[in-house]
PDB file of C-alpha atoms in Angstrom:
ATOM      1  CA  MET A 115     103.244  91.019  58.233  1.00 32.00           C
ATOM      2  CA  ALA A 116     105.625  91.649  55.860  1.00 36.00           C
ATOM      3  CA  ASP A 117     103.460  91.774  53.070  1.00 39.00           C
ATOM      4  CA  ALA A 118     105.293  93.159  50.112  1.00 36.00           C
ATOM      5  CA  ALA A 119     105.045  95.890  52.674  1.00 43.00           C
ATOM      6  CA  GLU A 120     107.912  94.180  54.427  1.00 48.00           C
ATOM      7  CA  ARG A 121     110.344  93.863  51.576  1.00 47.00           C
ATOM      8  CA  PRO A 122     113.957  93.354  52.681  1.00 45.00           C
ATOM      9  CA  ASP A 123     116.509  95.014  50.422  1.00 45.00           C
ATOM     10  CA  SER A 124     114.042  96.588  47.979  1.00 41.00           C
ATOM     11  CA  PRO A 125     115.428  98.560  45.033  1.00 43.00           C
ATOM     12  CA  ASP A 126     116.347 102.172  45.562  1.00 42.00           C
ATOM     13  CA  GLY A 127     113.855 104.792  44.467  1.00 41.00           C
ATOM     14  CA  GLU A 128     110.699 103.188  45.872  1.00 45.00           C
ATOM     15  CA  GLU A 129     108.077 105.817  46.518  1.00 52.00           C
ATOM     16  CA  ASP A 130     106.418 105.972  49.932  1.00 82.00           C
ATOM     17  CA  SER A 131     109.038 103.742  51.534  1.00 86.00           C
ATOM     18  CA  VAL A 132     111.270 103.810  54.595  1.00 90.00           C
ATOM     19  CA  VAL A 133     114.884 102.642  54.796  1.00 90.00           C
ATOM     20  CA  LEU A 134     115.606 100.815  58.026  1.00 91.00           C
ATOM     21  CA  ASP A 135     118.202 102.270  60.352  1.00 90.00           C
ATOM     22  CA  ALA A 136     119.371 100.653  63.596  1.00 90.00           C
ATOM     23  CA  LYS A 137     116.452 102.099  65.592  1.00 91.00           C
ATOM     24  CA  GLY A 138     113.888 100.973  63.047  1.00 92.00           C
ATOM     25  CA  LEU A 139     115.455  97.551  62.773  1.00 91.00           C
ATOM     26  CA  ARG A 140     115.195  96.992  66.510  1.00 91.00           C
ATOM     27  CA  ALA A 141     111.614  98.298  66.528  1.00 93.00           C
ATOM     28  CA  LEU A 142     110.572  95.726  63.916  1.00 93.00           C
ATOM     29  CA  ALA A 143     112.451  92.843  65.528  1.00 90.00           C
ATOM     30  CA  HIS A 144     109.162  91.433  66.826  1.00 92.00           C
ATOM     31  CA  PRO A 145     106.668  89.430  64.754  1.00 91.00           C
ATOM     32  CA  VAL A 146     103.583  91.186  66.164  1.00 94.00           C
ATOM     33  CA  ARG A 147     104.960  94.576  65.106  1.00 95.00           C
ATOM     34  CA  VAL A 148     105.734  93.371  61.598  1.00 95.00           C
ATOM     35  CA  GLN A 149     102.191  92.016  61.338  1.00 94.00           C
ATOM     36  CA  LEU A 150     100.645  95.242  62.684  1.00 96.00           C
ATOM     37  CA  VAL A 151     102.481  97.364  60.126  1.00 96.00           C
ATOM     38  CA  GLY A 152     101.482  94.931  57.399  1.00 93.00           C
ATOM     39  CA  LEU A 153      97.792  95.045  58.348  1.00 94.00           C
ATOM     40  CA  LEU A 154      97.716  98.847  58.411  1.00 95.00           C
ATOM     41  CA  ARG A 155      99.418  98.991  55.027  1.00 92.00           C
ATOM     42  CA  LYS A 156      97.101  96.414  53.538  1.00 89.00           C
ATOM     43  CA  HIS A 157      93.726  97.436  54.974  1.00 90.00           C
ATOM     44  CA  GLY A 158      94.219 101.071  55.921  1.00 92.00           C
ATOM     45  CA  PRO A 159      93.718 102.793  59.297  1.00 95.00           C
ATOM     46  CA  SER A 160      92.366 100.777  62.207  1.00 96.00           C
ATOM     47  CA  THR A 161      92.137 100.615  65.987  1.00 96.00           C
ATOM     48  CA  ALA A 162      94.156  98.529  68.407  1.00 95.00           C
ATOM     49  CA  THR A 163      91.024  96.520  69.228  1.00 95.00           C
ATOM     50  CA  ARG A 164      90.321  95.615  65.615  1.00 96.00           C
ATOM     51  CA  LEU A 165      93.954  94.811  64.910  1.00 96.00           C
ATOM     52  CA  ALA A 166      94.127  92.663  68.039  1.00 96.00           C
ATOM     53  CA  GLU A 167      91.145  90.639  66.823  1.00 95.00           C
ATOM     54  CA  ARG A 168      92.860  89.975  63.501  1.00 92.00           C
ATOM     55  CA  LEU A 169      96.061  88.858  65.199  1.00 92.00           C
ATOM     56  CA  GLU A 170      94.276  86.981  67.996  1.00 90.00           C
ATOM     57  CA  VAL A 171      96.070  88.912  70.748  1.00 94.00           C
ATOM     58  CA  ASN A 172      94.611  91.112  73.476  1.00 94.00           C
ATOM     59  CA  SER A 173      94.063  94.796  72.790  1.00 93.00           C
ATOM     60  CA  GLY A 174      96.598  95.798  75.450  1.00 94.00           C
ATOM     61  CA  THR A 175      99.320  93.910  73.594  1.00 96.00           C
ATOM     62  CA  ALA A 176      98.353  95.523  70.294  1.00 96.00           C
ATOM     63  CA  SER A 177      98.274  98.985  71.891  1.00 96.00           C
ATOM     64  CA  TYR A 178     101.733  98.516  73.391  1.00 96.00           C
ATOM     65  CA  HIS A 179     103.280  97.446  70.106  1.00 97.00           C
ATOM     66  CA  LEU A 180     101.527 100.252  68.213  1.00 97.00           C
ATOM     67  CA  ARG A 181     103.039 102.798  70.604  1.00 96.00           C
ATOM     68  CA  GLN A 182     106.482 101.300  70.050  1.00 96.00           C
ATOM     69  CA  LEU A 183     105.966 101.474  66.288  1.00 97.00           C
ATOM     70  CA  ALA A 184     104.814 105.080  66.586  1.00 96.00           C
ATOM     71  CA  ALA A 185     107.931 105.980  68.565  1.00 96.00           C
ATOM     72  CA  ALA A 186     110.028 104.520  65.730  1.00 95.00           C
ATOM     73  CA  GLY A 187     108.066 106.370  63.027  1.00 95.00           C
ATOM     74  CA  PHE A 188     106.331 103.409  61.352  1.00 96.00           C
ATOM     75  CA  VAL A 189     102.766 104.263  62.391  1.00 96.00           C
ATOM     76  CA  ALA A 190     100.994 107.427  63.494  1.00 95.00           C
ATOM     77  CA  GLU A 191      97.718 108.277  65.131  1.00 93.00           C
ATOM     78  CA  ASP A 192      95.004 109.023  62.565  1.00 91.00           C
ATOM     79  CA  THR A 193      93.589 112.167  64.149  1.00 85.00           C
ATOM     80  CA  GLY A 194      90.828 112.447  61.557  1.00 84.00           C
ATOM     81  CA  ARG A 195      89.135 109.328  62.884  1.00 83.00           C
ATOM     82  CA  GLY A 196      87.849 108.059  66.197  1.00 66.00           C
ATOM     83  CA  ASN A 197      87.144 109.933  69.396  1.00 69.00           C
ATOM     84  CA  ALA A 198      88.520 110.373  72.908  1.00 65.00           C
ATOM     85  CA  ARG A 199      87.820 106.725  73.734  1.00 75.00           C
ATOM     86  CA  GLU A 200      89.017 105.164  70.480  1.00 82.00           C
ATOM     87  CA  ARG A 201      92.413 105.815  68.863  1.00 90.00           C
ATOM     88  CA  TRP A 202      92.919 105.047  65.203  1.00 95.00           C
ATOM     89  CA  TRP A 203      96.318 104.268  63.706  1.00 96.00           C
ATOM     90  CA  ARG A 204      97.663 104.488  60.174  1.00 95.00           C
ATOM     91  CA  ALA A 205     100.829 103.319  58.452  1.00 95.00           C
ATOM     92  CA  VAL A 206     103.304 106.086  57.664  1.00 95.00           C
ATOM     93  CA  HIS A 207     104.919 104.213  54.746  1.00 93.00           C
ATOM     94  CA  GLN A 208     103.874 101.454  52.360  1.00 90.00           C
ATOM     95  CA  LEU A 209     107.225  99.698  51.947  1.00 89.00           C
ATOM     96  CA  THR A 210     110.214  98.870  54.124  1.00 91.00           C
ATOM     97  CA  ARG A 211     113.695  98.747  52.617  1.00 88.00           C
ATOM     98  CA  PHE A 212     116.465  96.925  54.449  1.00 88.00           C
ATOM     99  CA  ASN A 213     120.081  97.427  53.378  1.00 74.00           C
ATOM    100  CA  HIS A 214     121.155  94.173  54.987  1.00 72.00           C
ATOM    101  CA  GLN A 215     124.728  94.208  53.685  1.00 78.00           C
ATOM    102  CA  ASP A 216     125.663  97.195  55.811  1.00 84.00           C
ATOM    103  CA  LEU A 217     123.168  97.302  58.657  1.00 86.00           C
ATOM    104  CA  ALA A 218     123.277  93.587  59.433  1.00 88.00           C
ATOM    105  CA  GLU A 219     127.007  93.806  60.073  1.00 89.00           C
ATOM    106  CA  ARG A 220     126.455  96.569  62.624  1.00 89.00           C
ATOM    107  CA  GLU A 221     123.329  95.054  64.185  1.00 89.00           C
ATOM    108  CA  PRO A 222     123.575  91.292  63.597  1.00 90.00           C
ATOM    109  CA  GLU A 223     121.206  90.181  66.367  1.00 91.00           C
ATOM    110  CA  ALA A 224     118.523  92.758  65.537  1.00 90.00           C
ATOM    111  CA  ALA A 225     118.846  92.011  61.812  1.00 91.00           C
ATOM    112  CA  LEU A 226     118.337  88.293  62.373  1.00 92.00           C
ATOM    113  CA  ALA A 227     115.373  88.952  64.692  1.00 92.00           C
ATOM    114  CA  TYR A 228     113.805  91.231  62.071  1.00 92.00           C
ATOM    115  CA  LEU A 229     114.232  88.685  59.275  1.00 92.00           C
ATOM    116  CA  ARG A 230     112.748  85.975  61.492  1.00 92.00           C
ATOM    117  CA  SER A 231     109.782  88.265  62.210  1.00 91.00           C
ATOM    118  CA  VAL A 232     109.238  88.809  58.477  1.00 92.00           C
ATOM    119  CA  HIS A 233     109.488  85.056  57.923  1.00 92.00           C
ATOM    120  CA  SER A 234     106.900  84.413  60.656  1.00 90.00           C
ATOM    121  CA  ALA A 235     104.552  86.888  58.977  1.00 89.00           C
ATOM    122  CA  HIS A 236     105.066  85.131  55.639  1.00 90.00           C
ATOM    123  CA  VAL A 237     104.288  81.735  57.183  1.00 91.00           C
ATOM    124  CA  LEU A 238     101.084  83.104  58.721  1.00 88.00           C
ATOM    125  CA  ARG A 239      99.944  84.620  55.416  1.00 88.00           C
ATOM    126  CA  THR A 240     100.648  81.351  53.623  1.00 91.00           C
ATOM    127  CA  GLN A 241      98.560  79.437  56.163  1.00 91.00           C
ATOM    128  CA  GLN A 242      95.698  81.916  55.823  1.00 88.00           C
ATOM    129  CA  GLY A 243      95.830  81.621  52.047  1.00 90.00           C
ATOM    130  CA  LEU A 244      95.758  77.835  52.180  1.00 93.00           C
ATOM    131  CA  ASN A 245      92.852  77.866  54.624  1.00 93.00           C
ATOM    132  CA  GLY A 246      90.749  79.826  52.127  1.00 92.00           C
ATOM    133  CA  LEU A 247      91.969  78.091  48.966  1.00 92.00           C
ATOM    134  CA  GLN A 248      89.017  75.766  48.495  1.00 92.00           C
ATOM    135  CA  THR A 249      86.505  78.608  48.751  1.00 93.00           C
ATOM    136  CA  LEU A 250      88.076  80.589  45.896  1.00 91.00           C
ATOM    137  CA  PRO A 251      86.510  80.632  42.416  1.00 91.00           C
ATOM    138  CA  ARG A 252      87.947  77.964  40.156  1.00 92.00           C
ATOM    139  CA  PRO A 253      90.014  80.366  37.979  1.00 91.00           C
ATOM    140  CA  TRP A 254      91.911  81.490  41.083  1.00 91.00           C
ATOM    141  CA  ARG A 255      92.380  77.923  42.320  1.00 92.00           C
ATOM    142  CA  GLU A 256      93.876  77.034  38.933  1.00 93.00           C
ATOM    143  CA  VAL A 257      96.551  79.750  39.138  1.00 92.00           C
ATOM    144  CA  PHE A 258      97.593  78.733  42.651  1.00 91.00           C
ATOM    145  CA  ASP A 259     101.212  77.627  42.831  1.00 91.00           C
ATOM    146  CA  MET A 260     103.518  76.583  45.613  1.00 90.00           C
ATOM    147  CA  SER A 261     106.811  75.306  44.282  1.00 89.00           C
ATOM    148  CA  ASP A 262     110.519  75.446  44.908  1.00 90.00           C
ATOM    149  CA  ALA A 263     113.757  74.708  43.095  1.00 91.00           C
ATOM    150  CA  THR A 264     117.286  74.063  44.271  1.00 92.00           C
ATOM    151  CA  LEU A 265     119.866  75.658  41.993  1.00 94.00           C
ATOM    152  CA  ARG A 266     123.655  75.725  41.947  1.00 94.00           C
ATOM    153  CA  LEU A 267     124.783  79.329  41.485  1.00 94.00           C
ATOM    154  CA  THR A 268     127.630  81.711  42.085  1.00 95.00           C
ATOM    155  CA  PRO A 269     126.882  84.845  44.146  1.00 93.00           C
ATOM    156  CA  ALA A 270     126.834  86.846  40.908  1.00 96.00           C
ATOM    157  CA  GLN A 271     124.309  84.458  39.344  1.00 97.00           C
ATOM    158  CA  ALA A 272     122.132  84.610  42.461  1.00 94.00           C
ATOM    159  CA  GLN A 273     122.194  88.400  42.288  1.00 93.00           C
ATOM    160  CA  GLU A 274     121.148  88.319  38.637  1.00 96.00           C
ATOM    161  CA  LEU A 275     118.349  85.851  39.410  1.00 96.00           C
ATOM    162  CA  ARG A 276     117.051  88.146  42.150  1.00 92.00           C
ATOM    163  CA  ARG A 277     117.200  91.166  39.828  1.00 94.00           C
ATOM    164  CA  GLU A 278     115.324  89.363  37.047  1.00 96.00           C
ATOM    165  CA  ILE A 279     112.549  88.172  39.372  1.00 94.00           C
ATOM    166  CA  ARG A 280     112.076  91.652  40.778  1.00 91.00           C
ATOM    167  CA  SER A 281     111.974  93.193  37.321  1.00 95.00           C
ATOM    168  CA  VAL A 282     109.082  90.870  36.443  1.00 95.00           C
ATOM    169  CA  ILE A 283     107.194  91.731  39.649  1.00 92.00           C
ATOM    170  CA  ASP A 284     107.728  95.451  39.100  1.00 91.00           C
ATOM    171  CA  ARG A 285     105.905  95.268  35.750  1.00 93.00           C
ATOM    172  CA  TYR A 286     102.610  94.668  37.553  1.00 91.00           C
ATOM    173  CA  PRO A 287     100.552  97.221  39.543  1.00 87.00           C
ATOM    174  CA  ARG A 288     100.992  97.446  43.285  1.00 81.00           C
ATOM    175  CA  ALA A 289      98.059  96.673  45.561  1.00 77.00           C
ATOM    176  CA  SER A 290      96.782  99.366  47.895  1.00 70.00           C
ATOM    177  CA  ALA A 291      94.202  99.647  50.658  1.00 61.00           C
ATOM    178  CA  ALA A 292      91.963 101.880  48.501  1.00 60.00           C
ATOM    179  CA  GLU A 293      92.064  99.875  45.284  1.00 61.00           C
ATOM    180  CA  ASP A 294      89.074  98.943  43.133  1.00 59.00           C
ATOM    181  CA  LEU A 295      88.386  95.224  43.631  1.00 64.00           C
ATOM    182  CA  ARG A 296      85.671  94.779  41.000  1.00 69.00           C
ATOM    183  CA  GLU A 297      87.914  93.124  38.422  1.00 75.00           C
ATOM    184  CA  THR A 298      91.045  92.206  40.355  1.00 83.00           C
ATOM    185  CA  GLU A 299      92.067  90.423  43.535  1.00 85.00           C
ATOM    186  CA  ARG A 300      95.032  91.010  45.796  1.00 84.00           C
ATOM    187  CA  VAL A 301      97.767  88.532  44.841  1.00 89.00           C
ATOM    188  CA  TRP A 302     100.579  87.981  47.310  1.00 87.00           C
ATOM    189  CA  VAL A 303     103.925  87.147  45.682  1.00 89.00           C
ATOM    190  CA  THR A 304     106.893  86.103  47.786  1.00 88.00           C
ATOM    191  CA  PHE A 305     110.269  84.700  46.833  1.00 85.00           C
ATOM    192  CA  GLN A 306     113.480  83.904  48.644  1.00 86.00           C
ATOM    193  CA  VAL A 307     117.066  83.635  47.491  1.00 86.00           C
ATOM    194  CA  LEU A 308     118.677  81.797  50.355  1.00 87.00           C
ATOM    195  CA  PRO A 309     121.850  79.667  50.448  1.00 88.00           C
ATOM    196  CA  GLU A 310     121.254  76.252  51.949  1.00 84.00           C
ATOM    197  CA  GLY A 311     122.699  75.619  55.375  1.00 71.00           C
ATOM    198  CA  ASP A 312     125.603  73.480  54.182  1.00 64.00           C
ATOM    199  CA  VAL A 313     127.470  76.347  52.498  1.00 53.00           C
ATOM    200  CA  ALA A 314     131.059  76.327  53.735  1.00 55.00           C
ATOM    201  CA  PRO A 315     132.316  79.578  55.284  1.00 57.00           C
ATOM    202  CA  GLN A 316     134.722  81.526  53.103  1.00 58.00           C
ATOM    203  CA  GLU A 317     138.278  81.699  54.387  1.00 56.00           C
ATOM    204  CA  GLU A 318     139.749  85.145  54.876  1.00 52.00           C
ATOM    205  CA  ASP A 319     143.008  85.995  53.151  1.00 49.00           C
TER     206      ASP A 319
END
């Protein structure tokens, strides 16, 4: 899913990241593909069968979407694993950057489909987190938070808010599939800066 792995409009200079072009945008305009990329980035290489079990789809569906992702350069066959009967796949990048201001104007339908796919992946991850909340150790239950706030901002203020939040997140270490879990846990952080639906369209001069 879009994991931090699916991070629309990430800052420039991210290591091990891919910037979406029109082809990549269309390739990710499907929620199953966003989730497949997210799983490979989070857990490391896997097979279509194992990924299908995680997503509760059939292996044929997972295989089809993996081939489409491979054609677009998001995943690749892990030739160091498996055998003639079992293909393993790995993520090519760990982050996706989406320059929505330019690309969305050229590909509005694909851009909206991609953002909806990322949103669907976020909803699924939230549901999974809530399902396991009561089984977590108490210290982790105590830091759980799900809150929102409605602000009144100018576009410039919203941009500054987004920059400040990202600067805080960037101070903390990134999670990876090969990390040492003895003292830490993966913590998923998501935020949205989204105008409410009653914003009046701006008149052109």
